[in-house]
CSV table of C-alpha atoms and ligand atoms in Angstrom, one decimal:
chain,number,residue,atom,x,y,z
U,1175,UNK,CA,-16.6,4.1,-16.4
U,1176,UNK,CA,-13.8,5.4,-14.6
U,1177,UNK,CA,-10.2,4.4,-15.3
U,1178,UNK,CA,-8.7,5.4,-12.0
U,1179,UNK,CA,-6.6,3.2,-9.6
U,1180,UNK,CA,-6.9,2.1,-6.2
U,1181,UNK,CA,-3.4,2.7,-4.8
U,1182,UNK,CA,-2.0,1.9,-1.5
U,1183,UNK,CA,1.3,3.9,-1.0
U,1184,UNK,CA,3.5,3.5,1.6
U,1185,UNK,CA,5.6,6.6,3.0
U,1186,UNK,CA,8.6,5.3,5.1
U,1187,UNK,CA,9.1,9.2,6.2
U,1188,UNK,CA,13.0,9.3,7.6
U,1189,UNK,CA,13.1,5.9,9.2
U,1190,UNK,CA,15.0,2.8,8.4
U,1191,UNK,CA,18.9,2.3,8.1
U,1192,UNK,CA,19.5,0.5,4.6
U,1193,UNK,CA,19.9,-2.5,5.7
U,1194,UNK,CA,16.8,-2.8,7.7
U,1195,UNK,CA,15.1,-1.0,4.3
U,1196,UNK,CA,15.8,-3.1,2.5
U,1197,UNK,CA,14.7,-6.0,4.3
U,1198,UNK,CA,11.2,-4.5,4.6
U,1199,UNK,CA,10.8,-4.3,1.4
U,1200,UNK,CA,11.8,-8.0,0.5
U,1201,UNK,CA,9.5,-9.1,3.4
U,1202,UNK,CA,6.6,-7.7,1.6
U,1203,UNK,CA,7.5,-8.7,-1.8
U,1204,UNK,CA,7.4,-12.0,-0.2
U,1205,UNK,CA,4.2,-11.2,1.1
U,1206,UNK,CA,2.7,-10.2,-2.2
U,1207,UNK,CA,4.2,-13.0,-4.2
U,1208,UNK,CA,1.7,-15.4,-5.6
U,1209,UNK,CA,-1.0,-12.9,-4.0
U,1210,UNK,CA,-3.8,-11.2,-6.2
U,1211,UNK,CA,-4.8,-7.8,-4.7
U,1212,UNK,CA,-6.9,-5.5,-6.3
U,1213,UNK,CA,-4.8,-1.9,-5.7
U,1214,UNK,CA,-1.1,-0.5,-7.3
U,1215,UNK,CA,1.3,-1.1,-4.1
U,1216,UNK,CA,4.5,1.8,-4.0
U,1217,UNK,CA,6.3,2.3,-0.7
U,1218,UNK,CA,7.9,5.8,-0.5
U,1219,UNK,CA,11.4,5.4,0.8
U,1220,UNK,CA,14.0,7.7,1.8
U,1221,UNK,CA,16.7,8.6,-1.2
U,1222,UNK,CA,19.4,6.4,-0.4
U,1223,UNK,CA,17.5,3.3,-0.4
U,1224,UNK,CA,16.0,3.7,-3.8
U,1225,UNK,CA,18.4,1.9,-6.0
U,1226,UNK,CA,18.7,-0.9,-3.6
U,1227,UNK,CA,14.9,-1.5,-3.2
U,1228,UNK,CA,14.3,-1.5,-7.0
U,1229,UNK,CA,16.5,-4.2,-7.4
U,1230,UNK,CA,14.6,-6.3,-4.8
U,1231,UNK,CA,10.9,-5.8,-5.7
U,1232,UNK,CA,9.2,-7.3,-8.4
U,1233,UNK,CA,8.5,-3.7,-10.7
U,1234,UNK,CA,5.3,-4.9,-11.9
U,1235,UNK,CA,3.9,-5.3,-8.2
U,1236,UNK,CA,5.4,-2.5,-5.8
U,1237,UNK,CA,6.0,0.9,-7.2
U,1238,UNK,CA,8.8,2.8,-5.7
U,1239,UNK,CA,8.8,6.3,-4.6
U,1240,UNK,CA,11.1,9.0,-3.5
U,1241,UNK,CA,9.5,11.6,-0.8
U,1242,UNK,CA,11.2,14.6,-2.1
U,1243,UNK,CA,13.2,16.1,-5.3
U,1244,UNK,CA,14.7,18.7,-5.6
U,1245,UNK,CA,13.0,22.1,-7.3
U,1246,UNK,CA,15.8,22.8,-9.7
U,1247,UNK,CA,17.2,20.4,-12.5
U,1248,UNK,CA,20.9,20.1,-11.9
U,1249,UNK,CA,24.2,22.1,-10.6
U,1250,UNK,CA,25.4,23.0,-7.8
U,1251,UNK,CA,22.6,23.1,-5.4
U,1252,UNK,CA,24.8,21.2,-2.1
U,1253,UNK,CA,22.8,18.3,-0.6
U,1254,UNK,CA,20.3,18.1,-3.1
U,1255,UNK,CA,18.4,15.4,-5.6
U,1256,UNK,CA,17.4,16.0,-8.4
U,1257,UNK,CA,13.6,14.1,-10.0
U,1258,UNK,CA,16.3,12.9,-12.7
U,1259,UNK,CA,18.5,11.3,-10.2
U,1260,UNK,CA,15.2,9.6,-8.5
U,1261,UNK,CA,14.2,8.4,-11.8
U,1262,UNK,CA,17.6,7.1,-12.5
U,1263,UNK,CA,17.3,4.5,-9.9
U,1264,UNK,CA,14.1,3.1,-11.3
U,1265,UNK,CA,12.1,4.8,-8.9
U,1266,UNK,CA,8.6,5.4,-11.0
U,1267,UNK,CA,6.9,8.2,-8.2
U,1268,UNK,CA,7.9,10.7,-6.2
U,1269,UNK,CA,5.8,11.9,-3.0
U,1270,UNK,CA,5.5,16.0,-3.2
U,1271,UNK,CA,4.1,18.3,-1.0
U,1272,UNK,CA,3.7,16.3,2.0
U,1273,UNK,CA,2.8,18.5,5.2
U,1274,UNK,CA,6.2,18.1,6.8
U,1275,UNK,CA,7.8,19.3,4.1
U,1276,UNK,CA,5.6,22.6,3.9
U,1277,UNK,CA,5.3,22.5,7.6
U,1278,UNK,CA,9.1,22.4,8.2
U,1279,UNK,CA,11.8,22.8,5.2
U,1280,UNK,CA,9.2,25.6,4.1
U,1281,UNK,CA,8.4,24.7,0.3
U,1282,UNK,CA,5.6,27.1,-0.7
U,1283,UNK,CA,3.1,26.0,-3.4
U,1284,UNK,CA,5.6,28.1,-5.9
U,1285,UNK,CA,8.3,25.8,-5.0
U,1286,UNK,CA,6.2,22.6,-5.4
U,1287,UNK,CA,5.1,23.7,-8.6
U,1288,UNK,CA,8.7,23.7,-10.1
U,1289,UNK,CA,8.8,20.0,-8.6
U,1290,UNK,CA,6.2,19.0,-9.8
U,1291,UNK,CA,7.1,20.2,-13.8
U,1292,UNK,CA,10.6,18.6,-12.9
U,1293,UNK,CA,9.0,15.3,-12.0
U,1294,UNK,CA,7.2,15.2,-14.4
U,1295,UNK,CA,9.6,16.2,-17.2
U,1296,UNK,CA,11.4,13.1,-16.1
U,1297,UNK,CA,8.8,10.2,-16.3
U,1298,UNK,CA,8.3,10.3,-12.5
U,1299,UNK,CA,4.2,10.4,-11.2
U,1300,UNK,CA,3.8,13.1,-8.6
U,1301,UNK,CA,1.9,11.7,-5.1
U,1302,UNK,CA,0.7,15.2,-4.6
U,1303,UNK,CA,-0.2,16.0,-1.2
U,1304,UNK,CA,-2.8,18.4,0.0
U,1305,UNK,CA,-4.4,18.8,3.7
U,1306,UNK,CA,-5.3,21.5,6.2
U,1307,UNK,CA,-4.4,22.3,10.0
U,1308,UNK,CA,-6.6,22.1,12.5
U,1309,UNK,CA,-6.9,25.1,12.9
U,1310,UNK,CA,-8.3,25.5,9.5
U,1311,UNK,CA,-11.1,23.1,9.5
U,1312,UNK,CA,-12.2,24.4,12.9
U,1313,UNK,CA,-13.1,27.5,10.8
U,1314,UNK,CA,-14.5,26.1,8.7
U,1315,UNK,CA,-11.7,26.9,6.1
U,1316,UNK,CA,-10.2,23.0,4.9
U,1317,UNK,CA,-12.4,23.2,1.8
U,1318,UNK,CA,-10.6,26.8,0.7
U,1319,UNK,CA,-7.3,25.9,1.9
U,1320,UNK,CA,-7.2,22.5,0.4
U,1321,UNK,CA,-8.9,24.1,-3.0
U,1322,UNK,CA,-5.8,26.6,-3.0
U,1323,UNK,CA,-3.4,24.0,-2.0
U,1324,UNK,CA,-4.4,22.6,-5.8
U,1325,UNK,CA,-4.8,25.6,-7.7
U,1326,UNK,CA,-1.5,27.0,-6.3
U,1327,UNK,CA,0.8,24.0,-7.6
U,1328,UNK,CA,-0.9,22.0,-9.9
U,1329,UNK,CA,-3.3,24.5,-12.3
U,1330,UNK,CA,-0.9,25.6,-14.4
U,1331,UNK,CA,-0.9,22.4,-15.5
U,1332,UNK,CA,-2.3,20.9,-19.1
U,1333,UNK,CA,-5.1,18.5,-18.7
U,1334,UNK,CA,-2.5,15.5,-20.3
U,1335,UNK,CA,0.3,16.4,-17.3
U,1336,UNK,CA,-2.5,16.7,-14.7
U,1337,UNK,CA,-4.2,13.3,-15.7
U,1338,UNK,CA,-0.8,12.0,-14.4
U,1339,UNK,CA,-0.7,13.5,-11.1
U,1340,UNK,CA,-2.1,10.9,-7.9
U,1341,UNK,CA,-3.4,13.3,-4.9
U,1342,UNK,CA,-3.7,12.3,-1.3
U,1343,UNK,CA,-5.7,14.3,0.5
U,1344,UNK,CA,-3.9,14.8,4.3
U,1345,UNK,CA,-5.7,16.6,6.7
U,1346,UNK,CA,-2.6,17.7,8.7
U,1347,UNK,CA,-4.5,16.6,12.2
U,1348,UNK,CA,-4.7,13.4,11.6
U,1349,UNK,CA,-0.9,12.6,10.3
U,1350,UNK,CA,0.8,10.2,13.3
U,1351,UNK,CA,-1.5,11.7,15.5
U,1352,UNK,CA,-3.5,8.4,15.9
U,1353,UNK,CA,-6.6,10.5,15.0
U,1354,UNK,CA,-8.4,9.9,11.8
U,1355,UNK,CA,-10.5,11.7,9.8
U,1356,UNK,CA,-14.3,9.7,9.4
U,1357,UNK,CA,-14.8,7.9,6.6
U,1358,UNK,CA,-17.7,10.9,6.1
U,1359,UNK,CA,-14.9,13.6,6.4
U,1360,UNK,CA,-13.1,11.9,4.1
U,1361,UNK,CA,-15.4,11.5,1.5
U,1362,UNK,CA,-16.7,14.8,1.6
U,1363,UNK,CA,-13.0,16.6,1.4
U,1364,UNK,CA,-12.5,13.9,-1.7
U,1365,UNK,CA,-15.8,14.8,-3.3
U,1366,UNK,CA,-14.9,18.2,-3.1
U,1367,UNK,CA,-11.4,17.4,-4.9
U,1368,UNK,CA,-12.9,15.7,-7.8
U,1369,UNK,CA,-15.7,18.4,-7.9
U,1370,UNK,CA,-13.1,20.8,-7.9
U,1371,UNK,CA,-11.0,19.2,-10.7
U,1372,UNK,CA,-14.2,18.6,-13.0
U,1373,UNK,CA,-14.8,22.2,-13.1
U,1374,UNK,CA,-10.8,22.7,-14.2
U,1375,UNK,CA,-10.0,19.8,-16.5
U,1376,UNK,CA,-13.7,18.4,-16.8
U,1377,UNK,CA,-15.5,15.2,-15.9
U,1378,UNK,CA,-12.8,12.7,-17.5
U,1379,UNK,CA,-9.7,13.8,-16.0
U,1380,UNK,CA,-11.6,14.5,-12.3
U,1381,UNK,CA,-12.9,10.9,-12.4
U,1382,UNK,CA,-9.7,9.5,-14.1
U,1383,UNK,CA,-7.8,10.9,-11.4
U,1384,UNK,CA,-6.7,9.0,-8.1
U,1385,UNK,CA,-7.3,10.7,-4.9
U,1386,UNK,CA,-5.6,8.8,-1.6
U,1387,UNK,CA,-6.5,9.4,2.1
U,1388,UNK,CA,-3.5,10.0,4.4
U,1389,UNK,CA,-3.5,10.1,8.0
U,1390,UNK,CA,-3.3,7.1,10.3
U,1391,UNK,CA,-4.8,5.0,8.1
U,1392,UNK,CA,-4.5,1.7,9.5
U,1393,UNK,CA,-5.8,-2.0,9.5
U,1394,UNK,CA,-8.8,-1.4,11.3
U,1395,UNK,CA,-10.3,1.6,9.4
U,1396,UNK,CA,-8.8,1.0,5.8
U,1397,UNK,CA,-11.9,-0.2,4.7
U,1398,UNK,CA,-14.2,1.9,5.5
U,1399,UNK,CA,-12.2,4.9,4.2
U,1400,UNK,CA,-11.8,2.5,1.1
U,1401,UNK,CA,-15.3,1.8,0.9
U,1402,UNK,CA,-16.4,5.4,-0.2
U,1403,UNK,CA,-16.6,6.2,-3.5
U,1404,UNK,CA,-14.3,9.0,-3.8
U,1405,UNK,CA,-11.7,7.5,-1.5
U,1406,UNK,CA,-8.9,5.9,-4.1
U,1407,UNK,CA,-6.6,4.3,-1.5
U,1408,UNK,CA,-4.4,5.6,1.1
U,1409,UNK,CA,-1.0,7.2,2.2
U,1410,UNK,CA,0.0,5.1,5.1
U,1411,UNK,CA,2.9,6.7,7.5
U,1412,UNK,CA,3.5,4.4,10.9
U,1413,UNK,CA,1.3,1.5,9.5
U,1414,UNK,CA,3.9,0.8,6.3
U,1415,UNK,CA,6.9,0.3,8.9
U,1416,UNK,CA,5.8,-3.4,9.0
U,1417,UNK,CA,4.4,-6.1,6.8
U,1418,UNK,CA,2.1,-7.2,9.4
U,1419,UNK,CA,0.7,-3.4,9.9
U,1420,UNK,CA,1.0,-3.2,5.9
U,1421,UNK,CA,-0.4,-6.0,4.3
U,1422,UNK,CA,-4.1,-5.9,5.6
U,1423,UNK,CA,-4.4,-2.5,4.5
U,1424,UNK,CA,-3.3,-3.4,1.0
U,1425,UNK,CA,-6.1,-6.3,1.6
U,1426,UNK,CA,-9.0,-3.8,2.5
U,1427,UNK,CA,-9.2,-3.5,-1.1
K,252,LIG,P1,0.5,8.4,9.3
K,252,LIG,O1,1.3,9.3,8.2
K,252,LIG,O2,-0.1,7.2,8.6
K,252,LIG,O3,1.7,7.9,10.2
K,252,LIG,O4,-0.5,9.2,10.0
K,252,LIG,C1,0.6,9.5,6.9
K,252,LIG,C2,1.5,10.4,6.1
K,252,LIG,O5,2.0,11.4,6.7
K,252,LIG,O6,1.7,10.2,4.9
């Protein structure tokens, strides 16, 4: 029997004053108060409004998540965080690797893996993003690119520090383009991950391991991405903005 989660993580991306942050995330721990659901609930928020949403969230029912730390541990390294400075706040995960991040502040799989051993030297779960371009799986490449994407960052890892990682699988096409991968897609790229992580670490850390689906997810096709068996929950961008957007895709579980 597997041990592995459904999850539901929000990623705020670089919106929201603090004010208004924090207000979202009071609205949906009102939402979730007194509500049973059956997946882990983190929103992702921007650095600054980490401190102040942990103190507003109930801890054992929303996670909360930086979207970036920095790849060096401490000094002078201007304008940076470090994972110890996230996990100083009470923030318990930290969103790595996301496409915009490789897509525009240029951090290579070499770079990820030094934040990834940082985040993970300080208590903080990686949200380990992977995904190809369009380009990509029009030849028929996502499956090799996706494959290295894993290998690159995360296979130097040993099988106790893996089995702590969460992956979202986020084919780059379909991130705030309104265009989502099928539920078929999805499950065949997710498949592929696990198969791919049973040959590394074997069959208990592959099925152990949560793999999220990230790319405008939203109300009306949570649950059939859900509904596949390798399909562990989802990395919601636009949708997490609200409670209303929010809430029935934490419900689709
Ligand atoms: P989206 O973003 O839901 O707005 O497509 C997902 C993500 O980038 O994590």
């Amino acid at each position: 029997m597997s041990m592995r989660k459904n999850i539901v993580a929000g990623n705020w991306k670089m919106n929201k004053n603090l004010q208004e942050g924090i207000a979202l995330a009071k609205e949906l721990n009102d939402a979730l108060k007194d509500k049973p659901v059956n997946c882990d609930v983190i929103i992702g928020t921007p650095f600054i409004h980490l401190a102040s949403v942990v103190e507003v969230v109930d801890r054992n029912r929303i996670g909360v998540a930086a979207q970036n730390c920095a790849d060096k541990a401490a000094g002078a390294y201007t304008g940076e965080v470090s994972a110890a400075m996230v996990a100083s706040t009470g923030a318990k995960y930290v969103i790595l690797g996301h496409s915009e991040r490789r897509a525009y502040y240029h951090e290579t799989p070499e770079i990820l893996r030094e934040k990834v051993l940082l985040a993970l030297a300080n208590g903080l779960t990686p949200i380990f993003c992977i995904g190809e371009v369009l380009e990509e799986r029009e030849s028929g490449k996502h499956f090799e690119v996706v494959k290295s994407q894993i290998e690159a960052s995360l296979f130097d890892l040993p099988a106790d520090d893996f089995g702590k990682i969460i992956l979202a699988y986020e084919p780059v096409w379909a991130i705030g383009t309104g265009k989502t991968a099928t539920a078929a897609q999805a499950q065949e790229m997710h498949a592929f991950i696990r198969t791919t992580l049973t040959d590394k670490y074997g069959a208990a850390v592959a099925d152990n391991t949560s793999i999220l689906y990230g790319g405008s997810c939203n109300a009306a096709n949570a649950n059939e991405l859900f509904s596949n068996p390798d399909v562990d929950g989802g990395l919601i961008g636009g949708a997490s903005l609200s409670v209303d957007k929010f809430m029935p895709i934490i419900e689709a579980f």
